[in-house]
PDB file of C-alpha atoms in Angstrom:
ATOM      1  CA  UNK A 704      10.413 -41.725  17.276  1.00 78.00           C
ATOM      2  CA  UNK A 705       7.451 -42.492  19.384  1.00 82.00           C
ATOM      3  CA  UNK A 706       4.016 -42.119  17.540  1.00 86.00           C
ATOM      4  CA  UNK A 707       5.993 -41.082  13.647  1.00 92.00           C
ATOM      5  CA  UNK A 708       7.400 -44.567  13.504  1.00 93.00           C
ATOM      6  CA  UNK A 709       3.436 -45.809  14.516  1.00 95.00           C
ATOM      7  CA  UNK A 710       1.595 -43.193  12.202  1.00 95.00           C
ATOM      8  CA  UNK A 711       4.212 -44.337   9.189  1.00 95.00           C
ATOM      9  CA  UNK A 712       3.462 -47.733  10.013  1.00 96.00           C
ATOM     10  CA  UNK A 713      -0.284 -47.425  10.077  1.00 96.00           C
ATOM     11  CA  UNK A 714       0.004 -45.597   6.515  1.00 96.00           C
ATOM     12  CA  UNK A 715       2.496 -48.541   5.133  1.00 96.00           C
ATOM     13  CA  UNK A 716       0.062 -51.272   6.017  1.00 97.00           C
ATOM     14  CA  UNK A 717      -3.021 -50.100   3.902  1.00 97.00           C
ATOM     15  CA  UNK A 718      -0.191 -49.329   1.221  1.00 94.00           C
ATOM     16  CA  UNK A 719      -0.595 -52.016  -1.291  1.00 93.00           C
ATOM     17  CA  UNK A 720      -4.387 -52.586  -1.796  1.00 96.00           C
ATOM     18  CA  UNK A 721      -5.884 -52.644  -5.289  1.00 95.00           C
ATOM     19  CA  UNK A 722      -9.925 -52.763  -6.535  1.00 95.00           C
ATOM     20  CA  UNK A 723     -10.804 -53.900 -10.056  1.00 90.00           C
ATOM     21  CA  UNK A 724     -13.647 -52.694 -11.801  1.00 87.00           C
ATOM     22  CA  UNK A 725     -15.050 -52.891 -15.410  1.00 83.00           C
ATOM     23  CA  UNK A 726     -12.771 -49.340 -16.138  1.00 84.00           C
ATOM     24  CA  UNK A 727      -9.601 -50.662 -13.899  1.00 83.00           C
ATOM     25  CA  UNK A 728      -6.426 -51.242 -15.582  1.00 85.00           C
ATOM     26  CA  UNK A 729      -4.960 -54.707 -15.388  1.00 86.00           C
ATOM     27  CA  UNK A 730      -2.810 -54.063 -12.535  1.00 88.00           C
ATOM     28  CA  UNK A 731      -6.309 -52.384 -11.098  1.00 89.00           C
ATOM     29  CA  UNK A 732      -6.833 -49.542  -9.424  1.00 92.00           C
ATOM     30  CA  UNK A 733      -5.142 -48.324  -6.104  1.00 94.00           C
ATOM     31  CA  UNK A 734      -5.994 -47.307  -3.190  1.00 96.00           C
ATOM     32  CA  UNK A 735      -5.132 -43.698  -2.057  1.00 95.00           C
ATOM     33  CA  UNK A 736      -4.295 -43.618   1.405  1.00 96.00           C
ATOM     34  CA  UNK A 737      -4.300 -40.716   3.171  1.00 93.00           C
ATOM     35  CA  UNK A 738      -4.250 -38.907   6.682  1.00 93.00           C
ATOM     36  CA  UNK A 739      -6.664 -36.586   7.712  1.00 89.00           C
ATOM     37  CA  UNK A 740      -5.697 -33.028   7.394  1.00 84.00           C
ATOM     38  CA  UNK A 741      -7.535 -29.905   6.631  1.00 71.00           C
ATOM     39  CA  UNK A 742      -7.624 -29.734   3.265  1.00 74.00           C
ATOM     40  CA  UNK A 743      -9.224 -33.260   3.101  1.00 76.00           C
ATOM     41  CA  UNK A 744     -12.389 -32.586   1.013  1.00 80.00           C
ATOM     42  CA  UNK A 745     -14.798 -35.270  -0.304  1.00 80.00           C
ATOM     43  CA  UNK A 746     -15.054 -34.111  -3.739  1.00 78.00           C
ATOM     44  CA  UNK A 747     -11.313 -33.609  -4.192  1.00 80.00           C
ATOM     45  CA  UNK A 748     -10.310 -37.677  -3.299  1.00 86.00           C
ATOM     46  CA  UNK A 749      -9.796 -40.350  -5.610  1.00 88.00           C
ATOM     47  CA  UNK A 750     -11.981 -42.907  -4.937  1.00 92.00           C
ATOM     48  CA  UNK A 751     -11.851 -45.497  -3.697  1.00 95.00           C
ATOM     49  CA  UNK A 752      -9.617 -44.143  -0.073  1.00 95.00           C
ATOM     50  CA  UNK A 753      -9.072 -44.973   3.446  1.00 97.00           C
ATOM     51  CA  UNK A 754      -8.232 -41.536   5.380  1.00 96.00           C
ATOM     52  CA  UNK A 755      -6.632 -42.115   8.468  1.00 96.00           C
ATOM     53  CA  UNK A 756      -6.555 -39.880  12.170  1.00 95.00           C
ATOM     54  CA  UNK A 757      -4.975 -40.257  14.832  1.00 95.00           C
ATOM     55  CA  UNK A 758      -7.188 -39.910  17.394  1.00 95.00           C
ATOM     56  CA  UNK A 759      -5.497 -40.303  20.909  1.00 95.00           C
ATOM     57  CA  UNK A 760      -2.579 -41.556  22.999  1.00 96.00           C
ATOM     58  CA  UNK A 761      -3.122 -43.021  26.900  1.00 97.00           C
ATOM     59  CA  UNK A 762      -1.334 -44.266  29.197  1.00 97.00           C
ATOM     60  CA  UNK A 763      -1.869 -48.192  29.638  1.00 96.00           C
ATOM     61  CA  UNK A 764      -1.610 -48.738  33.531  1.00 95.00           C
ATOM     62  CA  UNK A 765      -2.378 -52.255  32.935  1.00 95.00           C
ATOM     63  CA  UNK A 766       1.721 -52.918  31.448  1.00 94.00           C
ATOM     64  CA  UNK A 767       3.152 -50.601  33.538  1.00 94.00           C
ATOM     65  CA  UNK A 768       5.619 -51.542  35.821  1.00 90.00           C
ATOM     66  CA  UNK A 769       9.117 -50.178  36.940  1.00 90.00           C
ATOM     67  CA  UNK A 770      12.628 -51.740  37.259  1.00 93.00           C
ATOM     68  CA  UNK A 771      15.738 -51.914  35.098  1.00 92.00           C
ATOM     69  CA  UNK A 772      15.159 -54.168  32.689  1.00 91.00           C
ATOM     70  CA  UNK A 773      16.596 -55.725  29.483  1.00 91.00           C
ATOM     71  CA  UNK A 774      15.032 -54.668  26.226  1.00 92.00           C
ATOM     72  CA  UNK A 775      14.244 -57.726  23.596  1.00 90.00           C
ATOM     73  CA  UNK A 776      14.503 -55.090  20.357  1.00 89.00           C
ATOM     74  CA  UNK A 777      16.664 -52.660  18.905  1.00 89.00           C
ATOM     75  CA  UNK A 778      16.281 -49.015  19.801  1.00 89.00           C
ATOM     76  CA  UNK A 779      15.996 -46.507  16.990  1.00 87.00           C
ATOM     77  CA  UNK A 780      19.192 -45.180  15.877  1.00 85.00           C
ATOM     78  CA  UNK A 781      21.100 -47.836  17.501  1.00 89.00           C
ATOM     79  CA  UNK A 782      23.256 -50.771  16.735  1.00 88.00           C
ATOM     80  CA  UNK A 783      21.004 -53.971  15.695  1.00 87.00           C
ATOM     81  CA  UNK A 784      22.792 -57.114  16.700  1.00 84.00           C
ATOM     82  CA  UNK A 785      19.821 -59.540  15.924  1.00 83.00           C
ATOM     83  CA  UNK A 786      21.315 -61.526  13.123  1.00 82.00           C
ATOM     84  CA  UNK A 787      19.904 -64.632  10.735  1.00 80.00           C
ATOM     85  CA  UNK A 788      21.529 -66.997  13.145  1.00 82.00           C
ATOM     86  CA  UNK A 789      20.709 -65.247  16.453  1.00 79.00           C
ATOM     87  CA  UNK A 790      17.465 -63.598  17.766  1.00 78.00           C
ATOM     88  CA  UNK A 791      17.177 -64.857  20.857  1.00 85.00           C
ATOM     89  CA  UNK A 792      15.828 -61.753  22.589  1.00 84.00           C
ATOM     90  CA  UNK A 793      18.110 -63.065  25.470  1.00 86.00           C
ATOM     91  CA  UNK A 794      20.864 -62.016  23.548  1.00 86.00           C
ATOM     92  CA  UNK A 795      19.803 -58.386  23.927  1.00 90.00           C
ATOM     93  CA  UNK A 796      22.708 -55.767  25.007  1.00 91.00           C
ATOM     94  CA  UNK A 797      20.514 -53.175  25.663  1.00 93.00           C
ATOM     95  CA  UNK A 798      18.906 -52.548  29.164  1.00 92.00           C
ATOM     96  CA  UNK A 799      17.321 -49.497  30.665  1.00 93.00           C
ATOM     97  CA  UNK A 800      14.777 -48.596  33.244  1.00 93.00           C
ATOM     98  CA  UNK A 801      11.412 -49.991  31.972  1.00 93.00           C
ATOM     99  CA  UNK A 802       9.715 -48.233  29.162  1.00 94.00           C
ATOM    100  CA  UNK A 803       6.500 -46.637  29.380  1.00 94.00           C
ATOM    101  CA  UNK A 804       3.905 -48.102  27.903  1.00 96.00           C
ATOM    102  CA  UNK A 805       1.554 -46.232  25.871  1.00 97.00           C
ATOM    103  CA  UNK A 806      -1.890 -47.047  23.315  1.00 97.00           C
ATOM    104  CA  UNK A 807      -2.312 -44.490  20.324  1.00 97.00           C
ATOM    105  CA  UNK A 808      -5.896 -44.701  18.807  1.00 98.00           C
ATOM    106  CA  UNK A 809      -6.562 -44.371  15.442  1.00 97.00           C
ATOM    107  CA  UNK A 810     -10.429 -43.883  13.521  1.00 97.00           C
ATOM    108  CA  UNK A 811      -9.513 -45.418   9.582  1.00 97.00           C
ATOM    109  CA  UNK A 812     -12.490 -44.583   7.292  1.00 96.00           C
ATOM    110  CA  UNK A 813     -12.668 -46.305   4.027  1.00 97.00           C
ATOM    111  CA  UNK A 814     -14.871 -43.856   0.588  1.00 95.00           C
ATOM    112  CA  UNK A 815     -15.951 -45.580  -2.300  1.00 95.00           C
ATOM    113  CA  UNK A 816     -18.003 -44.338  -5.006  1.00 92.00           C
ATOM    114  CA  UNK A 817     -19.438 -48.155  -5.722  1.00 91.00           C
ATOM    115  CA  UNK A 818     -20.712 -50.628  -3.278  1.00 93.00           C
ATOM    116  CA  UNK A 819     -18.674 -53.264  -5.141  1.00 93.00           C
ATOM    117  CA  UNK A 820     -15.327 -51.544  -4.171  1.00 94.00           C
ATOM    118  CA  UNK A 821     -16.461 -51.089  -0.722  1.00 95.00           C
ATOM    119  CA  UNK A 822     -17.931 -54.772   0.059  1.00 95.00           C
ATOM    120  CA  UNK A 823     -14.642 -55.832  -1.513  1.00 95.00           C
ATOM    121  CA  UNK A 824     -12.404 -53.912   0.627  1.00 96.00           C
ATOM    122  CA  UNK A 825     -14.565 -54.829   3.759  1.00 96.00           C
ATOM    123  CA  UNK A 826     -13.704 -58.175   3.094  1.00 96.00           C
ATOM    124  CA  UNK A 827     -10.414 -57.984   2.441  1.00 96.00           C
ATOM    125  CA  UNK A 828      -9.732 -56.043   5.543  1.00 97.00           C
ATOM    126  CA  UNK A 829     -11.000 -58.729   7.959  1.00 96.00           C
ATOM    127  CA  UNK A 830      -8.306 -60.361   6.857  1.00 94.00           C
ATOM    128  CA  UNK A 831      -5.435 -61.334   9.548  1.00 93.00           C
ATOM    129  CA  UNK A 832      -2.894 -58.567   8.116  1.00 95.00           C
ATOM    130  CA  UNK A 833      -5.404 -55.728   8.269  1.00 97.00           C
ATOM    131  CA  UNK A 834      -7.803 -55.165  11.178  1.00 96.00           C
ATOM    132  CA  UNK A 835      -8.804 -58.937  11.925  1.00 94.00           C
ATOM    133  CA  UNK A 836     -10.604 -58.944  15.103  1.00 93.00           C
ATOM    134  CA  UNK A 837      -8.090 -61.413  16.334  1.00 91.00           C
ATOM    135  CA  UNK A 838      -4.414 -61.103  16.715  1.00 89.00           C
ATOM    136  CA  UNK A 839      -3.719 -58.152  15.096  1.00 95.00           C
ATOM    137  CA  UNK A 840      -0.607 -56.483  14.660  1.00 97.00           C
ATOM    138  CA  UNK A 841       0.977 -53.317  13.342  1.00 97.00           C
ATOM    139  CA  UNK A 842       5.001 -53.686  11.757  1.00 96.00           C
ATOM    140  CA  UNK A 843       7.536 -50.664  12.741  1.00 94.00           C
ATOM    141  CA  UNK A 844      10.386 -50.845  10.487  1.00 91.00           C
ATOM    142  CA  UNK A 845      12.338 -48.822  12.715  1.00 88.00           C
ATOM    143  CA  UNK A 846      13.151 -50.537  15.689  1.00 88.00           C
ATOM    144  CA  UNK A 847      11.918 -54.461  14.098  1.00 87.00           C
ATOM    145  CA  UNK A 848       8.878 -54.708  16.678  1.00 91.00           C
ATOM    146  CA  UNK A 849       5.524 -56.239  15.702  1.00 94.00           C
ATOM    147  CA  UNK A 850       2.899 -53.903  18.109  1.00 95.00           C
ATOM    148  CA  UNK A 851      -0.028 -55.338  19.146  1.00 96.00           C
ATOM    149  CA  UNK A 852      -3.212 -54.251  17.041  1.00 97.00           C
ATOM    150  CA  UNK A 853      -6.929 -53.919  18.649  1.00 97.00           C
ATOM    151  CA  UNK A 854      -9.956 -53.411  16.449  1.00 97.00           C
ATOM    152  CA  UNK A 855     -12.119 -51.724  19.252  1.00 97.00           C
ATOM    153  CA  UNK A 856     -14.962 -51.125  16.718  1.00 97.00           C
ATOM    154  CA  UNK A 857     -16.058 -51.575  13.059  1.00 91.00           C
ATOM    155  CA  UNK A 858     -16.692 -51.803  10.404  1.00 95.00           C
ATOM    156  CA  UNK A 859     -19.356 -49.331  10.556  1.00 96.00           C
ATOM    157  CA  UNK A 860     -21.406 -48.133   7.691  1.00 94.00           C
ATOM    158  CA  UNK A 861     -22.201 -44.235   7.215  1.00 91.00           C
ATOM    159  CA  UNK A 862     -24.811 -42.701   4.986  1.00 84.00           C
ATOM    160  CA  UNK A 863     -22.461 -39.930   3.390  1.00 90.00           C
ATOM    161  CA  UNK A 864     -22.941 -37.338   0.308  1.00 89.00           C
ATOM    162  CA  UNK A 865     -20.382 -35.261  -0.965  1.00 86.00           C
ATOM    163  CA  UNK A 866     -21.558 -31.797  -1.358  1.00 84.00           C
ATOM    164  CA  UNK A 867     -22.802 -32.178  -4.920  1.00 84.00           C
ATOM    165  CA  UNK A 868     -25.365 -34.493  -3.332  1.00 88.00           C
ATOM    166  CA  UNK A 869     -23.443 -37.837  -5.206  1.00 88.00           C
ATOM    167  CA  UNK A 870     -23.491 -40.981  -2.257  1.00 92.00           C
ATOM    168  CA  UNK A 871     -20.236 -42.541  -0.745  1.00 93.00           C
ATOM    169  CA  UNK A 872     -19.987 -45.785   0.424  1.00 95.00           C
ATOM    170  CA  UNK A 873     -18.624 -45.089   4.129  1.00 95.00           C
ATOM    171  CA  UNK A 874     -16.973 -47.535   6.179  1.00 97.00           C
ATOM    172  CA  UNK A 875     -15.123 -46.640   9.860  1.00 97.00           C
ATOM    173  CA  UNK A 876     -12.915 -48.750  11.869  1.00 98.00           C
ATOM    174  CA  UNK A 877     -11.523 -47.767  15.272  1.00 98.00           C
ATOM    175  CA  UNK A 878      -8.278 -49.265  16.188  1.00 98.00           C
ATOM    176  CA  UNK A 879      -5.911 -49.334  19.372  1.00 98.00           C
ATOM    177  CA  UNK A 880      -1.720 -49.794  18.946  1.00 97.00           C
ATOM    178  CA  UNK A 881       0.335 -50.567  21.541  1.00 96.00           C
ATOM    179  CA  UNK A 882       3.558 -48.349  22.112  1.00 95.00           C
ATOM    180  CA  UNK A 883       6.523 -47.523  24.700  1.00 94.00           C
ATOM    181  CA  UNK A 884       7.756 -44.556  25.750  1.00 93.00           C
ATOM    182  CA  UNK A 885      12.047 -44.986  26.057  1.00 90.00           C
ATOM    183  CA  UNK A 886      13.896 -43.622  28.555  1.00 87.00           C
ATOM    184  CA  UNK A 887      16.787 -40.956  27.405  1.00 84.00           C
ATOM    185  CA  UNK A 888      19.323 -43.490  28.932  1.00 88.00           C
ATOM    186  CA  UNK A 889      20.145 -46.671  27.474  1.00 90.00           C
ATOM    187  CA  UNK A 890      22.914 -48.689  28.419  1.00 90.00           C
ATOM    188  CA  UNK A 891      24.629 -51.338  26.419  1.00 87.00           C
ATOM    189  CA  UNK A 892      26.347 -54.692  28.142  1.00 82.00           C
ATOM    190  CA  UNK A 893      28.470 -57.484  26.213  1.00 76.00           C
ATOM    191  CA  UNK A 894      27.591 -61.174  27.547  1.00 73.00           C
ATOM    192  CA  UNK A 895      30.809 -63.010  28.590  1.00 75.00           C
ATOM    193  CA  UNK A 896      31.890 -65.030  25.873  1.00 75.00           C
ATOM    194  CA  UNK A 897      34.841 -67.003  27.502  1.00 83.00           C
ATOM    195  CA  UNK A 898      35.366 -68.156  31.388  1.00 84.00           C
ATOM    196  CA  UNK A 899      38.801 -69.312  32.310  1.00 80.00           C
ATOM    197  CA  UNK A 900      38.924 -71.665  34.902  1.00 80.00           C
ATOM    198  CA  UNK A 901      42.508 -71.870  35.389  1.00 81.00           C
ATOM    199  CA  UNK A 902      45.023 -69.128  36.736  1.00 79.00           C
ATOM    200  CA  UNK A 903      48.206 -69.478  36.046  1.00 80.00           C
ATOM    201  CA  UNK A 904      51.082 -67.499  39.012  1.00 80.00           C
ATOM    202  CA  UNK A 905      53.659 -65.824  36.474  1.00 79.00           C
ATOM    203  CA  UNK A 906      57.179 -65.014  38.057  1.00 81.00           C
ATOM    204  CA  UNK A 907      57.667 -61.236  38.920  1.00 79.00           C
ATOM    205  CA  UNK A 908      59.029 -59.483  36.308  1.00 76.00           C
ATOM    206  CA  UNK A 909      62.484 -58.045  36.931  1.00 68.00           C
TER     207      UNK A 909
END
């Protein structure tokens, strides 16, 4: 479903990071990741984090357009028929008017208690499969689409305390995913697979 699929996405992708410090096991030490919810309170995260919000969703005039028109994925919830020896988004049975297209914002703030955790994780979040300035991307699982990813600002350091006065090491990105709207209709067509160029007259039958 529109925006879920994105905001579990977004979560997934800043699932597997790791810091090592003096006190780190040797597998190191995770990275909580988080949304932002009410009962988010400095002093009650485990450091280091990256607390994510959703921020927004517009309407991108600039990929809108209307027609029916053959979708190159697999809906949610429906059949997939892209295979290991066919995904040629030609091959795609599924057409419906155009989709609406859609960008969801999202503000990700990375908290560390050391500067050496948070100059790490800047670093490793240039990187092309976090928030690279260039050809970004964000994975959904459910329909096997790669969304286009926009870092529209960061990183950006913040002077930030905790209320016991102790400094955090704050870091914000701002980020832009592209999305679709589906219509509720979506209709499903099977490619000819044979033509027969012959006809053959058969007697009447009796």
């Amino acid at each position: 479903m529109i925006l879920f699929n994105e905001d579990k996405a977004m979560k997934q992708k800043f699932s597997n990071l790791v810091v090592t410090d003096v006190n780190a096991p040797d597998q190191g030490r995770p990275v909580q990741v988080i949304w932002l919810d009410s009962d988010v309170e400095l002093t009650n995260l485990t450091y280091p984090s990256i607390v994510i919000a959703n921020t927004g969703i517009s309407f991108d005039a600039e990929r809108a357009h209307a027609g029916w028109a053959q979708l190159p994925y697999t809906p949610e919830n429906f059949p997939d028929w892209i295979t290991d020896d066919n995904n040629d988004v030609t091959d795609s049975p599924y057409w419906a008017f155009t989709p609406i297209p859609y960008n969801i914002d999202y503000q990700i703030e990375v908290l560390s208690r050391n500067n050496q955790h948070s100059t790490f994780l800047s670093a490793v979040l240039m990187g092309p499969d976090y928030l690279s300035t260039r050809h970004g991307y964000l994975a959904i699982e459910e329909d096997g689409t790669v969304r286009r990813l926009d870092l529209m600002s960061g990183p950006e350091r913040q002077n930030t305390h905790d209320t016991d006065g102790k400094r955090i090491f704050h870091t914000i990105y701002t980020v832009r995913v592209s999305t679709e709207l589906l219509p509720v209709e979506i209709s499903t067509y099977s490619k000819v697979t044979t033509v027969v160029d012959t006809i053959e007259v058969l007697p009447p039958q009796v």
